[in-house]
Coordinates of N, CA and C in Angstrom, one line a residue:
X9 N -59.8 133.3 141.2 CA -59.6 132.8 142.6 C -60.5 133.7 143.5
X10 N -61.4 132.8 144.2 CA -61.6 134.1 145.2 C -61.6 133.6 146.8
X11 N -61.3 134.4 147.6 CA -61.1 134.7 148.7 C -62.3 135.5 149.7
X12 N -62.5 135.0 150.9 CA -63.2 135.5 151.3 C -62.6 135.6 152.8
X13 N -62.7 137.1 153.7 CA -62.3 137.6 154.8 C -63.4 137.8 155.8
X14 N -63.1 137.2 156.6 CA -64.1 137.1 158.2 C -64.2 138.0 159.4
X15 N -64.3 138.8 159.6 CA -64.0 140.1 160.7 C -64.0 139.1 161.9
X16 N -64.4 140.1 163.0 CA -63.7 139.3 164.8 C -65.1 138.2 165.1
X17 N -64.6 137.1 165.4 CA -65.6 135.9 165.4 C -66.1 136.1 166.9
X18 N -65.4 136.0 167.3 CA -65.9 136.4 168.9 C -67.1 135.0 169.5
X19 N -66.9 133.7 169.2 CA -67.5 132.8 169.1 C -68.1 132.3 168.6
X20 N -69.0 133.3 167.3 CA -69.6 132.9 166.3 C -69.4 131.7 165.7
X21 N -70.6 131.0 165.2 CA -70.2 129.7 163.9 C -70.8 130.4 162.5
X22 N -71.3 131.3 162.7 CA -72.1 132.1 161.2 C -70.9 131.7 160.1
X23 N -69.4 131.2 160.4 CA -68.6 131.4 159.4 C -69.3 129.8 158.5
X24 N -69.4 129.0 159.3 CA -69.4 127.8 158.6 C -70.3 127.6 157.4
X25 N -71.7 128.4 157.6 CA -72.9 129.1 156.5 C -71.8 129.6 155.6
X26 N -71.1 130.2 155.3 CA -70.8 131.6 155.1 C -69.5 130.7 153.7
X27 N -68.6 129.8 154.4 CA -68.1 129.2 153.5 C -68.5 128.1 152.5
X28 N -69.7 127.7 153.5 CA -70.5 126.8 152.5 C -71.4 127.3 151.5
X29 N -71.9 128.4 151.5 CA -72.6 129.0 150.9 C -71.6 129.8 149.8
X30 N -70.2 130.1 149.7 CA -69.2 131.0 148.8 C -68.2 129.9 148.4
X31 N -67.8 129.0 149.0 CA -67.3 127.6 148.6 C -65.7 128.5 148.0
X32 N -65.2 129.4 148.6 CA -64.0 129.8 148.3 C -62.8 129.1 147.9
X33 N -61.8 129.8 147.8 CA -60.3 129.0 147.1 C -59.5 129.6 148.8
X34 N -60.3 130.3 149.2 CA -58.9 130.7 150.4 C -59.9 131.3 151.3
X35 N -59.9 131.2 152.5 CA -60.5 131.5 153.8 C -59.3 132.2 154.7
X36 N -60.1 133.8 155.3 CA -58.6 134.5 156.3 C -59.7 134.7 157.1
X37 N -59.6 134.7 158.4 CA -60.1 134.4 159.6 C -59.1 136.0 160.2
X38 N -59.6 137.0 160.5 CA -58.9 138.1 161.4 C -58.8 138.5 162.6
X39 N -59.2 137.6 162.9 CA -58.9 137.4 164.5 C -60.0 137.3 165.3
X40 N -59.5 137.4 166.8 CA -60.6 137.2 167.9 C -61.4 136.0 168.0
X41 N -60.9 135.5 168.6 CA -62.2 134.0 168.1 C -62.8 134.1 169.6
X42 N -62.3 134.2 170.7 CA -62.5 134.9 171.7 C -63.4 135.6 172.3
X43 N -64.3 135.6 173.6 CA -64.3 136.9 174.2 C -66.1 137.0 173.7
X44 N -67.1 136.8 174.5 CA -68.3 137.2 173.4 C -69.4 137.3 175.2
X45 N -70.2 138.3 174.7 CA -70.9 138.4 176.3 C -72.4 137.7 176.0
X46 N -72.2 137.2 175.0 CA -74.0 136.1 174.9 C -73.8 135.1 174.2
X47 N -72.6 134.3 174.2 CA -71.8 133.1 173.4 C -71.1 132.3 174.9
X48 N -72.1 130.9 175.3 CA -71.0 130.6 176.2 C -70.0 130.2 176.5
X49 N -68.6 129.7 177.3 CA -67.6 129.5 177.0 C -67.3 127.9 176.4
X50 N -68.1 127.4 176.4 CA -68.1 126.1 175.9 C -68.3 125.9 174.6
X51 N -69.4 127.2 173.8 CA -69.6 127.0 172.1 C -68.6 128.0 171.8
X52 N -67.8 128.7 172.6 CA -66.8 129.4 172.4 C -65.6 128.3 172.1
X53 N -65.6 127.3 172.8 CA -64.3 126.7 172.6 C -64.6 125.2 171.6
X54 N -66.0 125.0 171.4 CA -66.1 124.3 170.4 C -66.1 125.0 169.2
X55 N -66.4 125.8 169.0 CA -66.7 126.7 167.6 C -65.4 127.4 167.6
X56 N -64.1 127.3 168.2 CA -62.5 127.5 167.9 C -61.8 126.3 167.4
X57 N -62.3 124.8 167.6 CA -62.0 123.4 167.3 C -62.4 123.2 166.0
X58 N -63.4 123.6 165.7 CA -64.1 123.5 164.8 C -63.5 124.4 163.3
X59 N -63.2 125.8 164.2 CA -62.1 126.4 162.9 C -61.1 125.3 162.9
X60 N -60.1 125.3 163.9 CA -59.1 124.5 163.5 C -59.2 123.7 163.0
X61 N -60.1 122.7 163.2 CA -60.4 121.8 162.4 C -60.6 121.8 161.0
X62 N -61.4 122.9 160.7 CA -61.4 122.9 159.0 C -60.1 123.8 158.4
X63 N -59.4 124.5 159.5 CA -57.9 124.2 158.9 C -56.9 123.7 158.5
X64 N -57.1 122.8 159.3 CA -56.2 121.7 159.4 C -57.0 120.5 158.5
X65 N -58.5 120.5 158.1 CA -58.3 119.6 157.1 C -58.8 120.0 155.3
X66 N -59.5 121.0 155.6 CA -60.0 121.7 154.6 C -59.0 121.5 153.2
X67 N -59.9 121.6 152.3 CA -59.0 121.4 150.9 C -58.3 122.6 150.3
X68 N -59.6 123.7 151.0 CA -58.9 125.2 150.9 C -57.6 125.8 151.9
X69 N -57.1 126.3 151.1 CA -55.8 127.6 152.0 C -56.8 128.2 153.1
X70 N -56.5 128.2 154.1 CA -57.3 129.2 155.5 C -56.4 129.6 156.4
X71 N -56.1 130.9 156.7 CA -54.8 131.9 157.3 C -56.0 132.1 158.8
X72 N -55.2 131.7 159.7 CA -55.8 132.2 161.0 C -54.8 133.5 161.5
X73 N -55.4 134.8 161.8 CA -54.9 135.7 162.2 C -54.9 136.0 163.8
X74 N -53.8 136.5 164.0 CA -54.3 136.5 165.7 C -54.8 137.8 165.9
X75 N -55.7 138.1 166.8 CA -56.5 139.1 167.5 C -56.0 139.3 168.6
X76 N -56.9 140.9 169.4 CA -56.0 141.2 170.8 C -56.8 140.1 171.9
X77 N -57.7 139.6 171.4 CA -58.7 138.9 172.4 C -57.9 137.5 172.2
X78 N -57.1 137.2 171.4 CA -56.6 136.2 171.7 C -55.1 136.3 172.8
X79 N -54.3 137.0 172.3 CA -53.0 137.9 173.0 C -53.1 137.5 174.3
X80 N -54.2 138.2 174.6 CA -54.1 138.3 176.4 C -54.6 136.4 177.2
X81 N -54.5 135.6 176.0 CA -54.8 134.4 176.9 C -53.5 133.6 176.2
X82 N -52.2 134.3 175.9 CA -51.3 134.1 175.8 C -50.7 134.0 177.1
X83 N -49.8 133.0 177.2 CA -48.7 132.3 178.6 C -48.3 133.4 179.5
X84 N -47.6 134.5 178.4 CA -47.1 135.3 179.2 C -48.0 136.3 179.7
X85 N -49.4 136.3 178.7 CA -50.1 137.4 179.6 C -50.9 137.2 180.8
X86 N -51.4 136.1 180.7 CA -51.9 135.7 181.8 C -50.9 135.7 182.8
X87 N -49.5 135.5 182.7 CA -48.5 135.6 184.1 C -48.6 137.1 184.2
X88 N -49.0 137.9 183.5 CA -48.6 139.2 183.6 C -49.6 139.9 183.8
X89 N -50.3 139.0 184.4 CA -51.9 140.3 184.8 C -52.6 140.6 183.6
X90 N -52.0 140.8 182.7 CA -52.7 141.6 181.3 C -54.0 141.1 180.5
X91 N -54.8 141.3 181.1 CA -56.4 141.7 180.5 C -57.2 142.6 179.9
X92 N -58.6 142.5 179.3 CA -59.1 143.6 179.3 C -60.3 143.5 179.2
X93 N -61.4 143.7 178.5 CA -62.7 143.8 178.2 C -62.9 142.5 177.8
X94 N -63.9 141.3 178.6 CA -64.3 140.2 178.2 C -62.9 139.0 178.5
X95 N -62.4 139.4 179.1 CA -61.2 138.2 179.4 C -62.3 137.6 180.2
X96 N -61.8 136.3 180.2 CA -62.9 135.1 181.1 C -61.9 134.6 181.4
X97 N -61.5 135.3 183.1 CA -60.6 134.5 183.5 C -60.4 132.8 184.6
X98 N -61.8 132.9 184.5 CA -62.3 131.3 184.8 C -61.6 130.2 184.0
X99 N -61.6 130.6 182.4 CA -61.6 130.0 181.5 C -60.0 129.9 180.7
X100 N -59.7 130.7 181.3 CA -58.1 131.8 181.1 C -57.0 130.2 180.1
X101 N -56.7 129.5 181.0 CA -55.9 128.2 180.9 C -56.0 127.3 180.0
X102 N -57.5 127.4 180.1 CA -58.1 126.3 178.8 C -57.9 126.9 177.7
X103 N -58.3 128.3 177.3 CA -58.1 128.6 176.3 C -56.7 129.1 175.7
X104 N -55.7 129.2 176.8 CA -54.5 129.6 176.5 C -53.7 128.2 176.2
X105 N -54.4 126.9 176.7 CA -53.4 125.6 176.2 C -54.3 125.4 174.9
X106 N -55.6 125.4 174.5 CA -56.3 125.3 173.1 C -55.0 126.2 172.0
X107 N -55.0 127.4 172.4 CA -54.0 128.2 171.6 C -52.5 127.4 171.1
X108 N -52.0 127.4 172.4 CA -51.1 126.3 172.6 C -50.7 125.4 171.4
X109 N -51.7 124.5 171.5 CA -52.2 123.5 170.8 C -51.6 123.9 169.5
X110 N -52.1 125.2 169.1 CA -52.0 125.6 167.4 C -51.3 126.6 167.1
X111 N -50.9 127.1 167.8 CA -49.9 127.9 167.8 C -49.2 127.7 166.1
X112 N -48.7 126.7 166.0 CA -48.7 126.7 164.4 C -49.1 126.7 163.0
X113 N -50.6 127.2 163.6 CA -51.4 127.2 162.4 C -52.1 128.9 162.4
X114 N -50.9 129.9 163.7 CA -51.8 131.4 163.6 C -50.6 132.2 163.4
X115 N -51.4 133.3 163.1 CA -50.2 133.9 162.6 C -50.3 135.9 162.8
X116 N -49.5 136.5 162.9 CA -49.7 138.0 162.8 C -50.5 139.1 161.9
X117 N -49.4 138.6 160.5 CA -49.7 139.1 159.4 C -50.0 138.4 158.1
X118 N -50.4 138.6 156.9 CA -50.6 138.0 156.0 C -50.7 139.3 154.6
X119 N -50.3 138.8 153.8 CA -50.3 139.3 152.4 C -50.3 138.4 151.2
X120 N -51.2 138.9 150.8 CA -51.8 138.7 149.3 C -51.8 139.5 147.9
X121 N -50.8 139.5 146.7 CA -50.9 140.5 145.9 C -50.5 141.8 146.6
X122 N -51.6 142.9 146.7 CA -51.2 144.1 146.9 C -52.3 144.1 148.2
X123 N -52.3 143.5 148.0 CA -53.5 143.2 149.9 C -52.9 142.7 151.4
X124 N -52.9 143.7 151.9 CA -52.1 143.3 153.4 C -53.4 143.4 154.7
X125 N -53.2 142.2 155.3 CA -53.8 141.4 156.3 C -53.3 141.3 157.7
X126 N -54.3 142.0 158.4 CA -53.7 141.9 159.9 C -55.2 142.5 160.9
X127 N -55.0 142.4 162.0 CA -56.4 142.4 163.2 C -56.3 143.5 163.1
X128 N -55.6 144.8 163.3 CA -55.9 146.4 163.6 C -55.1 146.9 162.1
X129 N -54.0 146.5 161.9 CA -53.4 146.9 161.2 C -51.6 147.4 160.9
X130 N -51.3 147.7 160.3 CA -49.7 148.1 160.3 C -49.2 149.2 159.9
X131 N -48.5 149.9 161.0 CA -48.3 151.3 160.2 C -46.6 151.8 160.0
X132 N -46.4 152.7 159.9 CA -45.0 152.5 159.1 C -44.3 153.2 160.5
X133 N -44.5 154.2 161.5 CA -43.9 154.4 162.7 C -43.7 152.7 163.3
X134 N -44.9 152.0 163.6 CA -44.5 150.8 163.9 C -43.1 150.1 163.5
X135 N -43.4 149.8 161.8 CA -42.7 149.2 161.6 C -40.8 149.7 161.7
X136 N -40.8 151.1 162.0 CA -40.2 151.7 162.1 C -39.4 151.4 163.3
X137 N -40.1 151.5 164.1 CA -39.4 151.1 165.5 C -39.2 150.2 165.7
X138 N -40.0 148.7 165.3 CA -39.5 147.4 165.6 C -38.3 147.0 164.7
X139 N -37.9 147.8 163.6 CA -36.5 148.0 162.6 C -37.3 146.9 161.7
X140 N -38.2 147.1 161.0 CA -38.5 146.0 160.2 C -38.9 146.6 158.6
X141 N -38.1 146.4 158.0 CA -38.0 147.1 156.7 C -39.2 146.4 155.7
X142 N -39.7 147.4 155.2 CA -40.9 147.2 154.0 C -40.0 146.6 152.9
X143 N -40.1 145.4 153.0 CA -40.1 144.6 151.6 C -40.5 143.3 151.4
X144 N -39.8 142.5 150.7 CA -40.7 140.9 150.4 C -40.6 140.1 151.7
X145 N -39.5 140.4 152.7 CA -39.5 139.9 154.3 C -40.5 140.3 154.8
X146 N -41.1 141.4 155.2 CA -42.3 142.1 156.2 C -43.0 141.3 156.7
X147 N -43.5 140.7 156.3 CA -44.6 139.7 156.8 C -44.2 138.7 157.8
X148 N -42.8 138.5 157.1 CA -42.3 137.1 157.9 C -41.8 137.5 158.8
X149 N -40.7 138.9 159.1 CA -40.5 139.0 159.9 C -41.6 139.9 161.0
X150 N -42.6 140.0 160.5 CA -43.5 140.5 161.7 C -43.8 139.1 162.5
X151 N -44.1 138.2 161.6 CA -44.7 136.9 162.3 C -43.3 136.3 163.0
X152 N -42.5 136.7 162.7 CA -41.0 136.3 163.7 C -41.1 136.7 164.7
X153 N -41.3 138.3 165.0 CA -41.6 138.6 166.1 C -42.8 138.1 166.8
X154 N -43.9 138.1 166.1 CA -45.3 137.6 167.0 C -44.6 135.9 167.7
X155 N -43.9 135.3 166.8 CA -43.8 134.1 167.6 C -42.5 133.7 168.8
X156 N -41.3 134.6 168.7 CA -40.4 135.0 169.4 C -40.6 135.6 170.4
X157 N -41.1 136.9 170.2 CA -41.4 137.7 171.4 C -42.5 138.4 171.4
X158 N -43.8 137.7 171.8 CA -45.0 138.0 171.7 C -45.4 139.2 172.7
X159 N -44.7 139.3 174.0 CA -44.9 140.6 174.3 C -45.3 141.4 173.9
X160 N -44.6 141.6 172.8 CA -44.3 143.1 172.0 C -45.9 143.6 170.9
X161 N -47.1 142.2 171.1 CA -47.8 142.8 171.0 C -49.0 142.5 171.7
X162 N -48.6 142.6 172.8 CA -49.2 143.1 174.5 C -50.4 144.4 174.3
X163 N -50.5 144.7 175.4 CA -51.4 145.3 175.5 C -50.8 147.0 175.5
X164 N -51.1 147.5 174.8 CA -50.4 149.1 174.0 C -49.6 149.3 174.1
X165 N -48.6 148.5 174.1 CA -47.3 147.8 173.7 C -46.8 148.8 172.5
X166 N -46.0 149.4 172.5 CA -45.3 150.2 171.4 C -43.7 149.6 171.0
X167 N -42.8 149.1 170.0 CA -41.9 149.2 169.7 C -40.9 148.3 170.7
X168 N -39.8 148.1 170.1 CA -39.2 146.9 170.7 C -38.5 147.0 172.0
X169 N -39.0 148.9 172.2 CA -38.8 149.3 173.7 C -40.0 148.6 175.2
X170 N -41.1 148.3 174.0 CA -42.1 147.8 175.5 C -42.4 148.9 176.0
X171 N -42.0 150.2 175.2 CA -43.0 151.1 176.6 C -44.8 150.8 176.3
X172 N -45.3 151.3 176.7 CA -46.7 150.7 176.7 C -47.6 152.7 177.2
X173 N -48.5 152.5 176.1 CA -49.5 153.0 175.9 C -50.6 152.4 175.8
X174 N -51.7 152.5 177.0 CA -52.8 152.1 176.6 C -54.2 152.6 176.2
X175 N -53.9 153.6 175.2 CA -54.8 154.4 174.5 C -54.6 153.9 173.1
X176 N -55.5 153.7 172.5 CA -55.5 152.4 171.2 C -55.4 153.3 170.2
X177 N -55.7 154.5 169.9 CA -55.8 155.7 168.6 C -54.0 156.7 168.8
X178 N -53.0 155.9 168.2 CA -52.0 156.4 168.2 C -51.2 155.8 167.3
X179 N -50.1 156.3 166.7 CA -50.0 155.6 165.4 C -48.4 154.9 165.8
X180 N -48.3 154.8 166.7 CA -47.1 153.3 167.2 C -47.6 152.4 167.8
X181 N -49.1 152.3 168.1 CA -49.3 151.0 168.2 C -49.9 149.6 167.5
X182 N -49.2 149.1 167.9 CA -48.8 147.2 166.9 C -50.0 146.5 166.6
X183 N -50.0 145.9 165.6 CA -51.3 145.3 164.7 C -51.9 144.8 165.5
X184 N -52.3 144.5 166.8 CA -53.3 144.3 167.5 C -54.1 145.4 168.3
X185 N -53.9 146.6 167.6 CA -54.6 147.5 168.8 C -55.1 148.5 168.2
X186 N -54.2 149.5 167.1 CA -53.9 150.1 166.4 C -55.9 150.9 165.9
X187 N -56.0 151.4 166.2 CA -57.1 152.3 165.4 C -57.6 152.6 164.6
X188 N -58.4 152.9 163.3 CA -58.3 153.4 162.1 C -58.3 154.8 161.8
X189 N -58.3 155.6 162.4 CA -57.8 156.7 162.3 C -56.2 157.1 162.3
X190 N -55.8 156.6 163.1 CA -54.2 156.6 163.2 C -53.5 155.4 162.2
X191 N -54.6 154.1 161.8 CA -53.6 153.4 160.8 C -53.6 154.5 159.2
X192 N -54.8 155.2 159.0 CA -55.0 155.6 157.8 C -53.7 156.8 158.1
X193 N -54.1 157.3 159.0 CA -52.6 158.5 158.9 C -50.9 158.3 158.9
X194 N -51.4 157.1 159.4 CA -49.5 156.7 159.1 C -49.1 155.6 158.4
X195 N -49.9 155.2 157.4 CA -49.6 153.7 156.8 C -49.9 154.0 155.1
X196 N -49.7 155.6 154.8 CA -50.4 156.0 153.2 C -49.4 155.4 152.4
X197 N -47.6 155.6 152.6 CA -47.2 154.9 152.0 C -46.5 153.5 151.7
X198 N -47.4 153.1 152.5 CA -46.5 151.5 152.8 C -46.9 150.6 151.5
X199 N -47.8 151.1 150.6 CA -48.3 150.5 149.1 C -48.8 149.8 149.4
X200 N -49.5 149.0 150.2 CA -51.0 147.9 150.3 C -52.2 148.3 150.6
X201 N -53.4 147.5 150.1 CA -54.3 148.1 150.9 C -54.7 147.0 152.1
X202 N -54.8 147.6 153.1 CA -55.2 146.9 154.5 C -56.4 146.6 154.9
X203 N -56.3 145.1 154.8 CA -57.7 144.5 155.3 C -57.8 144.0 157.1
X204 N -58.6 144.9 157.6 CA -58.8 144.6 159.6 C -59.5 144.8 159.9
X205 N -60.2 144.4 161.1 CA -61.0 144.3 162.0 C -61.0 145.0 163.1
X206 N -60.7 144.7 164.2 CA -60.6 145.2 165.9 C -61.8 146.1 166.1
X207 N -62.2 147.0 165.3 CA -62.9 148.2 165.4 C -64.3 147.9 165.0
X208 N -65.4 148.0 165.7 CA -66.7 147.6 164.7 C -66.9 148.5 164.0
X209 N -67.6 148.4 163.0 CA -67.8 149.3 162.2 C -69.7 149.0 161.9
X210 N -70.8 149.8 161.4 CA -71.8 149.4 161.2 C -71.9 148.5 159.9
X211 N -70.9 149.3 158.9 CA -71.1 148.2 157.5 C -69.4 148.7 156.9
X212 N -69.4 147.6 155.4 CA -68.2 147.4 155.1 C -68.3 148.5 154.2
X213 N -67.4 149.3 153.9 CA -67.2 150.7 153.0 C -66.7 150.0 151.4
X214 N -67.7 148.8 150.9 CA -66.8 148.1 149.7 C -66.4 149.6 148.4
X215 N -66.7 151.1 149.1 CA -66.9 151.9 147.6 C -65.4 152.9 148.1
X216 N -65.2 152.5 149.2 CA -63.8 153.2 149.4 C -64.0 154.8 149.5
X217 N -65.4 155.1 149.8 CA -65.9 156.9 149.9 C -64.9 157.4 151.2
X218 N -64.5 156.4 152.7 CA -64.2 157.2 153.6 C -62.7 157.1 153.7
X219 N -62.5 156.3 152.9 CA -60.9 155.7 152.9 C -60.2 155.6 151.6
X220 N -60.3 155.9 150.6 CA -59.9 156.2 149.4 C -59.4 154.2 148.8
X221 N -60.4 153.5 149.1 CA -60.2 152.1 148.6 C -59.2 151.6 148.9
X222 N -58.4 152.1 149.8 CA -56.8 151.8 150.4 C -57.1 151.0 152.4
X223 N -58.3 151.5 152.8 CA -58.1 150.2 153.9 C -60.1 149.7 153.9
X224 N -60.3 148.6 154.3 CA -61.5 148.2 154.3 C -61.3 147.4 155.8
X225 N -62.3 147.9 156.5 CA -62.3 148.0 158.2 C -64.2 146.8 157.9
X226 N -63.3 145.5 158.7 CA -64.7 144.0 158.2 C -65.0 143.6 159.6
X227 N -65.3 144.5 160.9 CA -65.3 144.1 162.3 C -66.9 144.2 162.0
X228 N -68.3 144.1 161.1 CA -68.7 144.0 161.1 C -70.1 142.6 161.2
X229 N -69.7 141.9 162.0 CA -69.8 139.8 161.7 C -71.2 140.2 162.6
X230 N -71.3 141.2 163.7 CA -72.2 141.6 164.9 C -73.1 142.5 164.2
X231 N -72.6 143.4 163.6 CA -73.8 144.9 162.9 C -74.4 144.3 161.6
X232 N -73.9 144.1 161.1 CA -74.3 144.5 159.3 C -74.2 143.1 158.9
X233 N -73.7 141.8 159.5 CA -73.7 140.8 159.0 C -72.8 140.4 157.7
X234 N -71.8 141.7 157.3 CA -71.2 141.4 156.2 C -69.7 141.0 156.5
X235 N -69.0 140.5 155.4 CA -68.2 139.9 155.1 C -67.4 140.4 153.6
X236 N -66.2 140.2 153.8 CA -65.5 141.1 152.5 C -64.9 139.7 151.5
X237 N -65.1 139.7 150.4 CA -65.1 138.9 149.5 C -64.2 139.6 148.3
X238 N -63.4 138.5 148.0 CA -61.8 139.7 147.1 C -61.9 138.4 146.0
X239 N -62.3 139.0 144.4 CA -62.6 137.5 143.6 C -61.7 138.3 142.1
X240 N -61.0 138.0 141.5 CA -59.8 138.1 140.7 C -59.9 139.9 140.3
X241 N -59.2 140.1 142.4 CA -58.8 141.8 141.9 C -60.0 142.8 142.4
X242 N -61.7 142.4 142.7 CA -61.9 143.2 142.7 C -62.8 142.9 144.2
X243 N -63.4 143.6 145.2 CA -63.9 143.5 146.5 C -65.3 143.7 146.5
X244 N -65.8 143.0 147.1 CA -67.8 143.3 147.4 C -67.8 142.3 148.7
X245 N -68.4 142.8 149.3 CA -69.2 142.6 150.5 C -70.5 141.1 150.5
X246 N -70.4 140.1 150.8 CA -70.9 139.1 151.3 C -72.1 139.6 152.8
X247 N -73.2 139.0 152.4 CA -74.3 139.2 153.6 C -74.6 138.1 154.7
X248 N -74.4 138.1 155.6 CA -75.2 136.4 156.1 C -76.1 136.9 157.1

C-alpha cells in the first residue's frame, strides 16, 4: 500500500502532478489550504474545490487535515477577532462558508499503523489537559473535540481551560500551533511517529539524523519541493 503526505498547500495545485504522477492507495493532505501571498484568492478557492472534489470522488482514501490557516476562518473566529499572518479578511466569509460546506470531510487527527497525523502535532501535556487518554479512542476523541468545541484549537489556545498563549514553541499547545522543538520534547512517549507540517522546514529529514526517525516535519511544498511517501512500512521523500 502506499501512501503519500502533502505538507501546507497554501493554494498550491502542485498536488494534482504529484498524485498523478505516484497514483497512490491513500492521499493525507496536512493542512492549510489557505493563506498564500503570490496565490490569488480566487485559485485559492478553486484549487480548495478541486481538493474536495477529488475527495469526495476519487477512488482513493484522502484524509483532509485541518491547519491553523484554516481555524481562524472558522465561524467563531472570525466573530472573535482571531487572526493572524495572511488572513484575507476581504475574503473571510467565503472561505469560512466553503469550509462550511465540508466540514465533513476534515478532520484534526489521523492515524495509520504506528503513524500519527496532525498540522503541528500532539503532545502528551496536551493531551493531558484536555483529559484525553492514549489509546484506540485518541484520535476520535481529539476530532470530537475539534468538531464540538473548536475553540479549543484557537489561536494558542492551551487545554480545556482556554487560557491562551500566543507563543507557538511551548509544549501545551494543541495540534495546530505546537512547534517542533517542544513536540519532540514532550510527545517521546506517546509510541507513534508524527507526521506535520506548520513549520517550514528547507527539506524532509527521510534519515531521521535530527529526530531519531520518530517525527518527520513535510512543511516543505515552498522550499525543497518534497513530499513524504510511506510505501509497506518504510518512508522516502517524493520531488515535484
Amino acid at each position: 500500500m502506499k501512501t503519500i503526505v502533502l505538507g501546507d498547500i497554501h493554494g498550491r495545485g502542485i498536488w494534482q502532478l504529484i498524485v498523478q504522477r505516484e497514483n497512490p492507495d491513500k492521499v493525507i493532505f496536512i493542512g492549510d489550504y489557505w493563506d498564500s501571498f503570490d496565490i490569488p484568492f480566487l485559485d485559492q478557492m478553486y484549487n480548495f474545490k478541486q481538493i474536495v472534489h477529488y475527495t469526495r470522488t476519487s477512488d482513493k482514501e484522502v484524509i483532509l487535515l485541518t491547519g491553523n490557516h484554516d481555524v481562524h476562518y472558522q465561524r467563531w473566529a472570525i466573530e472573535a477577532g482571531e487572526n493572524y499572518r495572511g488572513f484575507q479578511a476581504i475574503h473571510a466569509n467565503d472561505i469560512c462558508q466553503e469550509l462550511q460546506l465540508n466540514e465533513d470531510i476534515m478532520q484534526m487527527a489521523y492515524k495509520m499503523d504506528n503513524f500519527l497525523f496532525s498540522h503541528a502535532g500532539i503532545t502528551e501535556t496536551w493531551l493531558e489537559n484536555m483529559e484525553i487518554e492514549n489509546d484506540e479512542n485518541m484520535v476520535d476523541n481529539i476530532n470530537d473535540y475539534a468538531k464540538f468545541k473548536p475553540q479549543l484549537f484557537g489561536f494558542g489556545v492551551v487545554g480545556r481551560t482556554g487560557y491562551v498563549d500566543n507563543y507557538g514553541d511551548n509544549i501545551w499547545q494543541n495540534p495546530t500551533w505546537i512547534r517542533p522543538k517542544s513536540l519532540m520534547k514532550d510527545s517521546k512517549d506517546l509510541g507513534y511517529i508524527q507526521i506535520v507540517g506548520h513549520t517550514t522546514q528547507n527539506q524532509i529529514d527521510t534519515k531521521g539524523k535530527s529526530t531519531g526517525g520518530k517525527y518527520y516535519f513535510i512543511d516543505t511544498l515552498e522550499t525543497s519541493g518534497e513530499y513524504l511517501i510511506i510505501e509497506d512500512g518504510q518512508i522516502t521523500a517524493g520531488k515535484c
